[in-house]
PDB file of C-alpha atoms in Angstrom:
ATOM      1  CA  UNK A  13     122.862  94.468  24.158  1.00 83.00           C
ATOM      2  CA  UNK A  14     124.342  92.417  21.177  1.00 91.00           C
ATOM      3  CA  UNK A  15     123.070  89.059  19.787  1.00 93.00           C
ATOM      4  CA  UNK A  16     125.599  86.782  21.530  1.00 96.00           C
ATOM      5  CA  UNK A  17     124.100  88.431  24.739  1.00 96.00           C
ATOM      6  CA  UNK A  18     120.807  87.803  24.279  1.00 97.00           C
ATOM      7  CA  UNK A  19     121.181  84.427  23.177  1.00 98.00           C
ATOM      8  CA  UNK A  20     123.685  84.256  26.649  1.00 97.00           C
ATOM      9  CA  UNK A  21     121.236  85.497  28.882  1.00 97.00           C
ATOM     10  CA  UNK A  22     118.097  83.125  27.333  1.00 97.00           C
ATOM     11  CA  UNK A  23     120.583  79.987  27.122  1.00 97.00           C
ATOM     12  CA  UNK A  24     123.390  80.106  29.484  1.00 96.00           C
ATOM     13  CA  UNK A  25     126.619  78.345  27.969  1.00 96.00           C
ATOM     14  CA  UNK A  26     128.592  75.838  29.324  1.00 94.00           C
ATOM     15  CA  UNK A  27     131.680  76.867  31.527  1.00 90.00           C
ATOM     16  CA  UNK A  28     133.960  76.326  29.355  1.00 84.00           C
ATOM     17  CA  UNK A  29     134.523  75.783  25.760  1.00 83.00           C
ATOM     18  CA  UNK A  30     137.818  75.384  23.214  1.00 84.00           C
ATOM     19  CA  UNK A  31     139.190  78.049  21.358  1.00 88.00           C
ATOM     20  CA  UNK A  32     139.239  78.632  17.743  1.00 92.00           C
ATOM     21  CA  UNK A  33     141.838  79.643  15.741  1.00 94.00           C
ATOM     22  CA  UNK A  34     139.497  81.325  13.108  1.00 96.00           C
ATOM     23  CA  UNK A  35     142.112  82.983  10.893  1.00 95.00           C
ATOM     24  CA  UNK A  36     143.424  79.675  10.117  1.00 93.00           C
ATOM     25  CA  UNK A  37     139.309  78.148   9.543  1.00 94.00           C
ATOM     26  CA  UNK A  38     138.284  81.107   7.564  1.00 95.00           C
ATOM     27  CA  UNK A  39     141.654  80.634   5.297  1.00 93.00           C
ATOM     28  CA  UNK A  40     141.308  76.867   4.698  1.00 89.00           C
ATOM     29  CA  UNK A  41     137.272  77.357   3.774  1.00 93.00           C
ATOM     30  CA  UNK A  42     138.423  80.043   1.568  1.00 93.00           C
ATOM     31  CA  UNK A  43     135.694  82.437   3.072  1.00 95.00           C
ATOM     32  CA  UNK A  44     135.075  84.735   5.912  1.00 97.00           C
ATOM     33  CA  UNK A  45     132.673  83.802   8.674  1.00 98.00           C
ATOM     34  CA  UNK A  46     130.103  85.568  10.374  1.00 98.00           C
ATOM     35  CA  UNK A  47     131.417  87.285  13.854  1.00 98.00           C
ATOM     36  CA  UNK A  48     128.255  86.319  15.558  1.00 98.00           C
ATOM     37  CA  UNK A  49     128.401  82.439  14.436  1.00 98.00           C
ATOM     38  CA  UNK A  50     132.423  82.760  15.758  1.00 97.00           C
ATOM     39  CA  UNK A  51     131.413  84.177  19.466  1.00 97.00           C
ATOM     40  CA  UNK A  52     128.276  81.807  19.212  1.00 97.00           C
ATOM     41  CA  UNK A  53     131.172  78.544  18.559  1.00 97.00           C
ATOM     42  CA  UNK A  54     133.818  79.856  21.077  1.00 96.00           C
ATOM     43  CA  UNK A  55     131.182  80.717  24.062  1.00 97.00           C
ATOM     44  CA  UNK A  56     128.920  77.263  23.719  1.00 97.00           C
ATOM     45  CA  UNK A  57     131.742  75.322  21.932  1.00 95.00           C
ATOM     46  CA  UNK A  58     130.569  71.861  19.883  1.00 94.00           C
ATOM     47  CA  UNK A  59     126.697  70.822  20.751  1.00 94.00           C
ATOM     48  CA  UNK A  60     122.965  71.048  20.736  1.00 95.00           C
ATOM     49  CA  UNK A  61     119.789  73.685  21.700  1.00 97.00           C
ATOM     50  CA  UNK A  62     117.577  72.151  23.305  1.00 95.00           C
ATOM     51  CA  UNK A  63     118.965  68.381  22.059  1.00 92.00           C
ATOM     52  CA  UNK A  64     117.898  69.192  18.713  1.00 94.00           C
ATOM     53  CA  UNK A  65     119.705  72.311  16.943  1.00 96.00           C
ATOM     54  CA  UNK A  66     123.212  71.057  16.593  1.00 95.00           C
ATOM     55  CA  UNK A  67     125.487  73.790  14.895  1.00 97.00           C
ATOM     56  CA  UNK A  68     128.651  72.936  12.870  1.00 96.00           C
ATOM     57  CA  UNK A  69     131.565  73.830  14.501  1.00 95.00           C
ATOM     58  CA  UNK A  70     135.265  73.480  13.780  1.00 93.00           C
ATOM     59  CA  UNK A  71     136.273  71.205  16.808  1.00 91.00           C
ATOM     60  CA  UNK A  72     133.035  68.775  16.438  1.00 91.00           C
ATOM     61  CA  UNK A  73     134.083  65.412  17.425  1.00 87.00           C
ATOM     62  CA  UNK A  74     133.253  63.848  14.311  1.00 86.00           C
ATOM     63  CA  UNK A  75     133.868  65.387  10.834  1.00 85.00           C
ATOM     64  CA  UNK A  76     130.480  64.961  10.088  1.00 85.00           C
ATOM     65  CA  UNK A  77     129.725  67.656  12.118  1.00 89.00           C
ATOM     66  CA  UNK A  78     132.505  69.904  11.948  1.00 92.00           C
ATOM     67  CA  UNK A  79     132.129  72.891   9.849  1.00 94.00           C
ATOM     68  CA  UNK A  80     135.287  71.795   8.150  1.00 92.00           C
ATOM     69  CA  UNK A  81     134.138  68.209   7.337  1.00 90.00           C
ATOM     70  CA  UNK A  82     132.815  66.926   3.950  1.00 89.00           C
ATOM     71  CA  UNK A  83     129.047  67.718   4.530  1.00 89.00           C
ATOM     72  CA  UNK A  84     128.497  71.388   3.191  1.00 92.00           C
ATOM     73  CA  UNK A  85     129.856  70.300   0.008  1.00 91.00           C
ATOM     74  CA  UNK A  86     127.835  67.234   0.086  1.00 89.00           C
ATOM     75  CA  UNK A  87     124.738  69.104   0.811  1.00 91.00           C
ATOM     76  CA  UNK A  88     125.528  71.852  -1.887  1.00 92.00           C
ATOM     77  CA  UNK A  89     126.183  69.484  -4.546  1.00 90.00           C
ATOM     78  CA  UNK A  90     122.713  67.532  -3.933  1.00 88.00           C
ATOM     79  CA  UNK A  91     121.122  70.909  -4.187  1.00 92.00           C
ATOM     80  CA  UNK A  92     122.438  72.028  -7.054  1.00 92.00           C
ATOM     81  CA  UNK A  93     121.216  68.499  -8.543  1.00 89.00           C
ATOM     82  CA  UNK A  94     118.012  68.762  -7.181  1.00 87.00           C
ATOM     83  CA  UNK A  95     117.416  71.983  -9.181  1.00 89.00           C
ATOM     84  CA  UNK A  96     118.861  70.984 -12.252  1.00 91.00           C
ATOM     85  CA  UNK A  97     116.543  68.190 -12.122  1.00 89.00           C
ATOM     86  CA  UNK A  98     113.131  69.716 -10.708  1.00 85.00           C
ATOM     87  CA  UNK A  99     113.512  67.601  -7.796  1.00 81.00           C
ATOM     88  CA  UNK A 100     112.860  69.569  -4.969  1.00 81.00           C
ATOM     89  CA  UNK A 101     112.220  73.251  -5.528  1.00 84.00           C
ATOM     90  CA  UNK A 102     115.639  75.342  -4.340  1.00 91.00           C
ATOM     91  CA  UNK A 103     114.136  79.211  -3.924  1.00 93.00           C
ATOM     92  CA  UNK A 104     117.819  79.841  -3.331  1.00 94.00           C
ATOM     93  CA  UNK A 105     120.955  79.831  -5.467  1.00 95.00           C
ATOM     94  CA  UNK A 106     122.938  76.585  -3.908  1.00 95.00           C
ATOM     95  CA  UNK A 107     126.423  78.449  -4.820  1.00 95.00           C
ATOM     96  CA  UNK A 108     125.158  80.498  -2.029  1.00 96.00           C
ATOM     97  CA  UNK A 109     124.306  78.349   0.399  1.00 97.00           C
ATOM     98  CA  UNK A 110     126.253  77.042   3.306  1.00 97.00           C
ATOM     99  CA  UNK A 111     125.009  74.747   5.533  1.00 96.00           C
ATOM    100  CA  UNK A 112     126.516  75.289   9.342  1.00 97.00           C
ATOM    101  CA  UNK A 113     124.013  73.046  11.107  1.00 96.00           C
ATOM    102  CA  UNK A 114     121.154  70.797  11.141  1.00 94.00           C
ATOM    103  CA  UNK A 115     118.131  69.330  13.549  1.00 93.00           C
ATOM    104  CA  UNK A 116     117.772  66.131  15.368  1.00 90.00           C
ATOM    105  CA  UNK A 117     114.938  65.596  12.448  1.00 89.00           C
ATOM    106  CA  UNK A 118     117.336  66.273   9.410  1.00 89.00           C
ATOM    107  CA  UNK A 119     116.946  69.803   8.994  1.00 93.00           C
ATOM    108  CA  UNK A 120     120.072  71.852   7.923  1.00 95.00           C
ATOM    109  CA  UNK A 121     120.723  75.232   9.037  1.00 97.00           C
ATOM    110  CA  UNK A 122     122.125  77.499   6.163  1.00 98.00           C
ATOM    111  CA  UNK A 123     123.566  80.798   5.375  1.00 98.00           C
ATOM    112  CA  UNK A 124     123.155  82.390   2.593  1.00 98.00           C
ATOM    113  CA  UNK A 125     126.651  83.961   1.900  1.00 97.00           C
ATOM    114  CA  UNK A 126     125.510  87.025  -0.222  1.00 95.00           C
ATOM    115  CA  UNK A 127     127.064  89.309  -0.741  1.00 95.00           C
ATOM    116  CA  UNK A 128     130.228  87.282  -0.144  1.00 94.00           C
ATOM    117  CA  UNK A 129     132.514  89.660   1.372  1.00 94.00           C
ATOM    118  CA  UNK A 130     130.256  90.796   3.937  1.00 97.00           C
ATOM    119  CA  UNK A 131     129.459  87.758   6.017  1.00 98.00           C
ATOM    120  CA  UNK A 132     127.874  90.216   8.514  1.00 97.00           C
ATOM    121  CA  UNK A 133     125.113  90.513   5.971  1.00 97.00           C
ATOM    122  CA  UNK A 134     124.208  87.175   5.423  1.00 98.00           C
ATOM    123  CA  UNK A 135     121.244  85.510   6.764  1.00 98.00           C
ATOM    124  CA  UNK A 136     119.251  82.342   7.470  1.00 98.00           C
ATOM    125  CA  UNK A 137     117.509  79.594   5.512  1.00 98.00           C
ATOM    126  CA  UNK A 138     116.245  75.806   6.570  1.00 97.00           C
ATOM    127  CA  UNK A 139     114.891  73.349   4.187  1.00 94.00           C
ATOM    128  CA  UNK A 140     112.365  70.241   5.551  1.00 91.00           C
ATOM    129  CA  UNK A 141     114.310  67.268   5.824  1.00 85.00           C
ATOM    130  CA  UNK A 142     111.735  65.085   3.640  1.00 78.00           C
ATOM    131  CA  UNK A 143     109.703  67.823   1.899  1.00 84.00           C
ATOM    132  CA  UNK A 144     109.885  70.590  -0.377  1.00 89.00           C
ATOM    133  CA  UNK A 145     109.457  73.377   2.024  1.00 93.00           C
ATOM    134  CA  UNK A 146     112.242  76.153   3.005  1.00 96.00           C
ATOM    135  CA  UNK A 147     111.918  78.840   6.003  1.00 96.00           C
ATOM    136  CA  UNK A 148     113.894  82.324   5.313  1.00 97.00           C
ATOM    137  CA  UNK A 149     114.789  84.525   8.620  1.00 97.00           C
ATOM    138  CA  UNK A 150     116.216  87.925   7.562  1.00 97.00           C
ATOM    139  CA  UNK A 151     118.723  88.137  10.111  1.00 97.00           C
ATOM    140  CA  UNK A 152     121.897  86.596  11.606  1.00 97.00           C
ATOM    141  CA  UNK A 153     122.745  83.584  13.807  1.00 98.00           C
ATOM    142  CA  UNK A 154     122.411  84.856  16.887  1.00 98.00           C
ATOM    143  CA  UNK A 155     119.163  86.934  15.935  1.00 97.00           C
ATOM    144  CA  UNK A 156     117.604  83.790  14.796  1.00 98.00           C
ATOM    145  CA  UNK A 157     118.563  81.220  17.858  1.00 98.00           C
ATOM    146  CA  UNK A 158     117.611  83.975  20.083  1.00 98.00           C
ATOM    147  CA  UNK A 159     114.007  84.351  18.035  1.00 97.00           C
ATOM    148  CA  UNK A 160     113.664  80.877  17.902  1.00 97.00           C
ATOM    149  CA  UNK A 161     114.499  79.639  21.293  1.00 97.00           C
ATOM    150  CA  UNK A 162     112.251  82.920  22.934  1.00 96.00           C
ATOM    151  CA  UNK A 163     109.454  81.472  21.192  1.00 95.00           C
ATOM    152  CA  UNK A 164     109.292  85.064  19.437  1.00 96.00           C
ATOM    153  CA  UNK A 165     110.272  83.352  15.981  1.00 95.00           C
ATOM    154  CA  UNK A 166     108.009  80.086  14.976  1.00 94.00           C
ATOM    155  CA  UNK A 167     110.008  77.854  12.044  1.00 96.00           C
ATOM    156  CA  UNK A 168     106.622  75.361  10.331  1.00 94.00           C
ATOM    157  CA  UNK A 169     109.761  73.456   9.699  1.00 94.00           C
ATOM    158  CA  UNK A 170     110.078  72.968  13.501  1.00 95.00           C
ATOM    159  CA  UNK A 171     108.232  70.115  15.800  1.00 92.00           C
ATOM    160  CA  UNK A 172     105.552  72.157  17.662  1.00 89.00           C
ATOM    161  CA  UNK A 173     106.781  70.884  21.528  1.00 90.00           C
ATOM    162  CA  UNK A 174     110.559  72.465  20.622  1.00 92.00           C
ATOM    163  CA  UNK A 175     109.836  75.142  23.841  1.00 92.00           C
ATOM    164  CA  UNK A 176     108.268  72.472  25.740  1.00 89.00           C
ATOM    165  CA  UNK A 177     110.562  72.324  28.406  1.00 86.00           C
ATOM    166  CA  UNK A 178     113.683  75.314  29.614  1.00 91.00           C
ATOM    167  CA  UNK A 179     115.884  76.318  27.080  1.00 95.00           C
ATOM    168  CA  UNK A 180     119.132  74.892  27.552  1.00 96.00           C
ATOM    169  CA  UNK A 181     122.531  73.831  25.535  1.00 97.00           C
ATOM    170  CA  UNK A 182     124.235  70.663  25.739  1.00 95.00           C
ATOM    171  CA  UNK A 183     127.877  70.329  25.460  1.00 94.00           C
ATOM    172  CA  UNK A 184     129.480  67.029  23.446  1.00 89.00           C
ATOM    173  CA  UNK A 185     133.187  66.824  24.118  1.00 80.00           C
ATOM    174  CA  UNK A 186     134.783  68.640  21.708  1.00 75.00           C
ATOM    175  CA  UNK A 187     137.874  67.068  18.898  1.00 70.00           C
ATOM    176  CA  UNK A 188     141.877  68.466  20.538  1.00 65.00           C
ATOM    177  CA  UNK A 189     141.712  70.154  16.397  1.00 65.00           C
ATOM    178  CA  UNK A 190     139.469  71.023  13.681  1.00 64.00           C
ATOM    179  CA  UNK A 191     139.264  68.894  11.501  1.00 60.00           C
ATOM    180  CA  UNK A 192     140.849  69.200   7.930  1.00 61.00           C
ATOM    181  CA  UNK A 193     139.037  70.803   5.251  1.00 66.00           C
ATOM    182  CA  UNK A 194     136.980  68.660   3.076  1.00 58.00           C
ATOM    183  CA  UNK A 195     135.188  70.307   0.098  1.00 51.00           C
ATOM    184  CA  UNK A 196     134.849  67.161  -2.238  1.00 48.00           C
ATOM    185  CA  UNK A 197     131.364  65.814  -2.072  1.00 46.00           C
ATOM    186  CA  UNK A 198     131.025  62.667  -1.264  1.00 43.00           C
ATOM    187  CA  UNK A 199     130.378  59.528  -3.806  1.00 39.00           C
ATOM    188  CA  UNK A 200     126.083  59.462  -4.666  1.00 35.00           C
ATOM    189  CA  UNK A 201     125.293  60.944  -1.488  1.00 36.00           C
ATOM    190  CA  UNK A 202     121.916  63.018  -1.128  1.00 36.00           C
ATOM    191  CA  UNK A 203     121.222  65.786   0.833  1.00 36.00           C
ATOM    192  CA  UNK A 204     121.861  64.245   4.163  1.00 40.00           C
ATOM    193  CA  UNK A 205     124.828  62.185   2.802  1.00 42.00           C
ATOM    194  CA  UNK A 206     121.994  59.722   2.304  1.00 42.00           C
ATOM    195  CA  UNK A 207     123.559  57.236  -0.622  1.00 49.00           C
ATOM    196  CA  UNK A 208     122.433  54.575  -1.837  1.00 53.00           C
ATOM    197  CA  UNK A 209     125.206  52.680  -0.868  1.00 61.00           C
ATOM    198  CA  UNK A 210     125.217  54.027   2.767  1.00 73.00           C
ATOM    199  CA  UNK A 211     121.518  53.196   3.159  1.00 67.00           C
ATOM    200  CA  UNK A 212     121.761  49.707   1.611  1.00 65.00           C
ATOM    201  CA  UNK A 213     125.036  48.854   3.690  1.00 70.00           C
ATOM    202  CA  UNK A 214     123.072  49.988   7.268  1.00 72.00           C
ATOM    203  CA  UNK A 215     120.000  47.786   5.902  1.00 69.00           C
ATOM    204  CA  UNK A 216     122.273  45.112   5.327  1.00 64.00           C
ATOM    205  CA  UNK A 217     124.334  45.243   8.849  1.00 69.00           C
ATOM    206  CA  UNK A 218     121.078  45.518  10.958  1.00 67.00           C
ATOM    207  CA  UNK A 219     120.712  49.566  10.789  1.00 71.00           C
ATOM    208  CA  UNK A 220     117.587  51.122  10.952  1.00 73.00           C
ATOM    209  CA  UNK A 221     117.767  54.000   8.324  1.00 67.00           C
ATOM    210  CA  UNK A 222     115.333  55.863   6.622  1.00 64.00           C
ATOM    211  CA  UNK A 223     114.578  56.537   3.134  1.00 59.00           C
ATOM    212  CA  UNK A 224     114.978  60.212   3.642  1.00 55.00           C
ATOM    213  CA  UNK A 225     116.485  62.851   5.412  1.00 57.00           C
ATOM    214  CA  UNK A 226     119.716  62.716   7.569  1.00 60.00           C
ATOM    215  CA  UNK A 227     121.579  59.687   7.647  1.00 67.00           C
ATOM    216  CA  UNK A 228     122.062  59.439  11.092  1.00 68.00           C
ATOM    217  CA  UNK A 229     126.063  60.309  12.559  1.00 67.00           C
ATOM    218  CA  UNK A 230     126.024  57.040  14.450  1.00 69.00           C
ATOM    219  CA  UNK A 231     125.516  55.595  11.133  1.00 74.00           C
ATOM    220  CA  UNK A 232     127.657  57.370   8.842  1.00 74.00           C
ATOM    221  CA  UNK A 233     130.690  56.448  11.647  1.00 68.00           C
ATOM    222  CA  UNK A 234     129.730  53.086  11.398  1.00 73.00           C
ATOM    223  CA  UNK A 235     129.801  53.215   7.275  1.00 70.00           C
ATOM    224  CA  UNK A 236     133.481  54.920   7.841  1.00 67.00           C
ATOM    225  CA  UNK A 237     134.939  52.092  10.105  1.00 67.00           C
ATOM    226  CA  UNK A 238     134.360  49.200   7.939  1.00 70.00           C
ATOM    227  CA  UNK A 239     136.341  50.971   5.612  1.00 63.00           C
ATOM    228  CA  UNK A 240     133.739  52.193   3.179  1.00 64.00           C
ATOM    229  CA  UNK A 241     134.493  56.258   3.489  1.00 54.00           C
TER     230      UNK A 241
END
């Protein structure tokens, strides 16, 4: 039994979900992708675990959380500032880390892409979304939702009552096309796209925001439509 079956049988997937053209993706991020993360997007399509993983995918209906959009560069970039600077403790080199998801609590879901070439090597990292603290699982994508969502695999990262209820998947409607490619970080952002000027702007227009962690989408949309992104 492979990983996409495992993680089939625990979680069934919706009945239907878009197709990808992944030569194209894989050609405008400049890197190969992992087979099970591409039969993990084209059986479930754009969504969450349990209404609380949420992986990236290429036809997410915002760019914010499309694998394509602007927010693994974002993330990298704050990364590599938070080590230059001793912020936050990074245990792993940010040129190798790509983030292709994130919790309902601000975690993001990473690979880390070594050796390069062989995306069927890489595996898994998460970082706490207002902490220092990072969780490794030596293993793929499917491996670890599989682990994780069995109860076999326990992230500290992860709220205790995760399992508390069935596993399931939610669907969200899915964009008609990826969206384009966007590897230029964003303007001050943080980690979590979490600017200054984002946070101050919500603040000011009645948003409740925090001081750390993900920026909720809602938010970030919001920020976007009055012509600030």
């Amino acid at each position: 039994m492979t990983g996409i079956d495992r993680l089939t049988d625990l979680c069934p997937p919706p009945p239907a979900a878009p197709s990808t053209d992944w030569s194209s993706t894989e050609r405008a991020l400049g890197m190969p992708l992992p087979t099970d993360y591409k039969q993990i997007a084209d059986t479930y399509g754009p969504g969450a675990f349990c209404d609380f993983l949420h992986l990236y995918h290429p036809h997410a209906p915002t760019r914010w959380t499309s694998l394509t959009g602007p927010m693994p560069a974002t993330i990298r970039t704050q990364l590599q500032h938070d080590r230059d600077s001793g912020t936050h403790p990074v245990p792993h080199d940010p040129r190798h880390l790509f983030a292709m998801g994130v919790t309902d609590n601000g975690e993001y879901l990473f690979w880390i892409t070594e050796p390069a070439v062989a995306p069927e090597k890489w595996t898994i990292a998460a970082n706490q979304a207002r902490g220092p603290q990072w969780y490794a699982y030596g293993g793929g994508l499917a491996d670890f939702l599989t682990a994780v969502l069995s109860g076999r695999e326990t992230v500290p990262l992860f709220p205790d009552g995760l399992l508390a209820q069935e596993v399931f998947f939610t669907p969200t409607a899915p964009a008609p096309t990826p969206a384009p490619v966007d590897t230029a970080p964003q303007p001050r952002t943080g980690m979590t796209a979490d600017s200054s000027d984002i946070r101050a702007w919500a603040r000011a227009n009645g948003y409740d925001v925090p001081d750390r962690g993900r920026v909720p989408v809602a938010i970030l949309e919001a920020w976007e439509k009055a012509g600030n992104g």
